[in-house]
C-alpha cells in the first residue's frame, strides 16, 4: 500500500532499497528500482551475490567503489543489468576504471568530478 501511495500521490519514479522484498514490491507497481549493496566484508559479498539472484532490480548500486570495481565481474555474471558505483570516488582515475569496466554510472559529491562523463 505504501509503495503504491508513493507512486500515485507523490509521483515517485525510483526506489532505492537493500532488501529483495522492497525491491520486488516496488518493481511490481511499475517503479524503477535500484538495489543498494554495501560490500563490507567477504560475508556481505557472498550474501549480496545471492540477493541479486532473487530480485528484479532494474539497476544495482555497489559501494564502496573500490570493492565494486574489484568484484564487478562477479556481479555482472549473475545479473546483467546497469550498475552504479558510489562511495569514495575522489579522483578521475576511478571514473576511468569504472568506464573501462562498463559501469553505467557513478555518484560522487565532489563537484570537480561531475563534468567527467562515463
Coordinates of C-alpha atoms in Angstrom, one line a residue:
X1 CA 0.0 0.0 0.0
X2 CA 2.8 2.4 1.0
X3 CA 4.7 1.9 -2.3
X4 CA 1.5 2.5 -4.3
X5 CA 0.9 5.7 -2.4
X6 CA 4.4 6.9 -3.1
X7 CA 3.9 6.3 -6.8
X8 CA 0.4 7.7 -7.1
X9 CA 0.3 10.5 -4.6
X10 CA 3.9 11.7 -4.6
X11 CA 4.8 10.7 -8.1
X12 CA 7.9 8.8 -7.1
X13 CA 9.7 7.2 -10.1
X14 CA 12.6 5.4 -8.5
X15 CA 13.1 3.4 -5.3
X16 CA 16.5 2.6 -3.9
X17 CA 16.5 -0.2 -1.3
X18 CA 18.6 -3.0 0.1
X19 CA 16.1 -5.8 0.6
X20 CA 14.7 -8.0 -2.1
X21 CA 11.1 -7.8 -0.8
X22 CA 11.0 -4.0 -1.1
X23 CA 12.7 -4.0 -4.5
X24 CA 10.3 -6.6 -5.8
X25 CA 7.2 -4.8 -4.4
X26 CA 8.3 -1.5 -6.0
X27 CA 9.0 -3.3 -9.2
X28 CA 5.6 -4.9 -9.3
X29 CA 3.8 -1.5 -9.2
X30 CA 5.9 -0.2 -12.0
X31 CA 8.6 1.8 -10.3
X32 CA 12.2 1.8 -11.4
X33 CA 14.3 0.0 -8.8
X34 CA 17.9 0.2 -7.7
X35 CA 19.3 -2.4 -5.3
X36 CA 21.7 -0.8 -2.9
X37 CA 24.6 -3.1 -1.9
X38 CA 27.3 -2.3 0.6
X39 CA 30.3 -4.5 0.4
X40 CA 31.6 -4.6 4.0
X41 CA 33.4 -7.9 4.1
X42 CA 33.5 -11.3 2.5
X43 CA 30.2 -12.4 4.1
X44 CA 28.4 -9.3 2.7
X45 CA 29.9 -10.1 -0.7
X46 CA 28.7 -13.7 -0.6
X47 CA 25.2 -12.7 0.6
X48 CA 24.9 -9.9 -1.9
X49 CA 25.7 -12.1 -4.8
X50 CA 22.9 -14.4 -3.6
X51 CA 20.5 -11.5 -3.1
X52 CA 20.8 -10.2 -6.7
X53 CA 19.7 -13.6 -8.0
X54 CA 16.4 -13.2 -6.1
X55 CA 15.4 -9.6 -7.1
X56 CA 14.0 -7.9 -10.1
X57 CA 16.0 -4.7 -9.6
X58 CA 16.4 -2.6 -12.7
X59 CA 19.9 -1.4 -11.6
X60 CA 22.3 -2.3 -8.9
X61 CA 24.4 0.2 -6.9
X62 CA 27.7 -1.1 -5.5
X63 CA 29.6 0.7 -2.7
X64 CA 32.3 1.4 -1.8
X65 CA 33.7 1.9 -5.3
X66 CA 37.0 0.1 -4.6
X67 CA 35.2 -3.2 -3.9
X68 CA 32.5 -2.5 -6.5
X69 CA 35.3 -2.4 -9.1
X70 CA 37.1 -5.4 -7.6
X71 CA 34.0 -7.6 -7.8
X72 CA 32.1 -6.1 -10.7
X73 CA 32.6 -9.1 -12.9
X74 CA 31.2 -11.4 -10.3
X75 CA 28.0 -9.4 -10.0
X76 CA 27.7 -8.8 -13.8
X77 CA 27.9 -12.6 -14.4
X78 CA 24.9 -13.1 -12.1
X79 CA 22.7 -10.1 -13.2
X80 CA 23.3 -8.3 -16.4
X81 CA 21.7 -5.0 -15.5
X82 CA 23.2 -1.5 -15.4
X83 CA 25.5 -0.9 -12.4
X84 CA 26.2 2.3 -10.5
X85 CA 29.3 2.7 -8.3
X86 CA 29.3 5.0 -5.3
X87 CA 31.3 5.8 -2.2
X88 CA 34.8 7.3 -2.0
X89 CA 35.0 8.4 -5.7
X90 CA 37.6 11.1 -5.2
X91 CA 39.7 11.1 -8.4
X92 CA 39.5 10.8 -12.1
X93 CA 41.3 7.5 -12.2
X94 CA 38.4 5.7 -10.5
X95 CA 36.0 7.2 -13.0
X96 CA 38.1 6.0 -15.9
X97 CA 38.4 2.5 -14.3
X98 CA 34.6 2.4 -14.0
X99 CA 34.2 3.4 -17.6
X100 CA 36.6 0.6 -18.7
X101 CA 34.6 -2.0 -16.7
X102 CA 31.4 -0.9 -18.4
X103 CA 29.7 0.7 -15.4
X104 CA 26.5 2.6 -16.2
X105 CA 27.1 5.5 -13.8
X106 CA 28.8 6.8 -10.7
X107 CA 27.8 9.0 -7.8
X108 CA 30.1 11.4 -6.1
X109 CA 29.8 14.5 -4.0
X110 CA 32.9 16.1 -5.5
X111 CA 31.7 18.8 -7.9
X112 CA 35.0 18.9 -9.7
X113 CA 34.4 15.4 -10.9
X114 CA 30.8 16.0 -12.1
X115 CA 31.9 17.1 -15.6
X116 CA 33.7 13.8 -16.3
X117 CA 31.3 11.6 -18.2
X118 CA 31.2 7.9 -18.4

